[in-house]
Amino acid sequence: MKKVLKFIVYVIDVALMPIRTLISYEIAISTAILYDMSIKDLCDNVTLQVKLYPSLLKETTKNVFESKIES
């Protein structure tokens, strides 16, 4: 049952990634405007995080589904 629940949460996480990306860009742009920072630099940082997400997801997938300790 827990593996099924983990799988459902995993699928929802992957499915909502584009929405979280858009929200991250919105936050970066709003922060840049409010604090007179470079919009380009903050958006570049968000882009780097988005590029890293698939590799982080791949690494953590093994840990999530193969964990021996069940909470």
Short mmCIF file of C-alpha atoms in Angstrom, two decimals:
data_model
loop_
_atom_site.label_atom_id
_atom_site.label_comp_id
_atom_site.label_asym_id
_atom_site.label_seq_id
_atom_site.Cartn_x
_atom_site.Cartn_y
_atom_site.Cartn_z
CA MET A 1 0.00 0.00 0.00
CA LYS A 2 2.81 2.41 0.85
CA LYS A 3 4.55 1.71 -2.47
CA VAL A 4 1.35 2.57 -4.33
CA LEU A 5 1.00 5.79 -2.35
CA LYS A 6 4.65 6.66 -3.00
CA PHE A 7 4.14 6.04 -6.71
CA ILE A 8 1.05 8.28 -6.81
CA VAL A 9 2.87 11.10 -5.02
CA TYR A 10 5.84 10.64 -7.36
CA VAL A 11 3.62 10.95 -10.44
CA ILE A 12 1.90 14.04 -9.03
CA ASP A 13 5.32 15.59 -8.27
CA VAL A 14 6.51 15.04 -11.84
CA ALA A 15 3.20 16.21 -13.32
CA LEU A 16 3.24 19.46 -11.34
CA MET A 17 6.83 20.33 -12.24
CA PRO A 18 5.88 22.78 -15.04
CA ILE A 19 3.53 24.66 -12.72
CA ARG A 20 6.20 24.89 -9.99
CA THR A 21 8.66 26.15 -12.60
CA LEU A 22 6.34 28.96 -13.66
CA ILE A 23 5.74 29.92 -10.03
CA SER A 24 9.51 29.96 -9.43
CA TYR A 25 10.02 32.33 -12.35
CA GLU A 26 7.22 34.55 -11.09
CA ILE A 27 8.81 34.72 -7.63
CA ALA A 28 12.24 35.46 -9.12
CA ILE A 29 10.89 38.29 -11.27
CA SER A 30 8.87 39.75 -8.39
CA THR A 31 11.90 39.61 -6.10
CA ALA A 32 14.07 41.29 -8.70
CA ILE A 33 11.57 44.09 -9.17
CA LEU A 34 11.02 44.67 -5.44
CA TYR A 35 14.70 44.69 -4.52
CA ASP A 36 16.13 46.31 -7.68
CA MET A 37 18.08 43.21 -8.61
CA SER A 38 18.94 41.82 -12.02
CA ILE A 39 15.99 39.89 -13.43
CA LYS A 40 18.29 38.03 -15.80
CA ASP A 41 20.54 36.76 -13.00
CA LEU A 42 17.66 35.53 -10.87
CA CYS A 43 15.99 33.83 -13.85
CA ASP A 44 19.31 32.19 -14.73
CA ASN A 45 19.46 30.76 -11.20
CA VAL A 46 15.94 29.36 -11.54
CA THR A 47 16.88 27.87 -14.91
CA LEU A 48 19.89 26.12 -13.35
CA GLN A 49 17.65 24.62 -10.68
CA VAL A 50 15.17 23.44 -13.30
CA LYS A 51 17.97 21.81 -15.29
CA LEU A 52 19.19 19.97 -12.18
CA TYR A 53 15.74 18.68 -11.25
CA PRO A 54 15.68 15.61 -13.59
CA SER A 55 19.03 14.32 -12.33
CA LEU A 56 18.02 14.87 -8.70
CA LEU A 57 14.72 13.12 -9.37
CA LYS A 58 16.53 10.16 -10.91
CA GLU A 59 18.85 9.83 -7.91
CA THR A 60 16.13 10.13 -5.31
CA THR A 61 13.75 7.77 -7.08
CA LYS A 62 15.94 4.85 -6.11
CA ASN A 63 15.94 5.95 -2.48
CA VAL A 64 12.20 6.49 -2.33
CA PHE A 65 11.13 3.19 -3.82
CA GLU A 66 13.89 1.00 -2.38
CA SER A 67 13.88 2.33 1.17
CA LYS A 68 14.05 -0.40 3.81
CA ILE A 69 12.83 1.89 6.60
CA GLU A 70 9.08 2.35 6.36
CA SER A 71 7.67 5.30 8.29
#
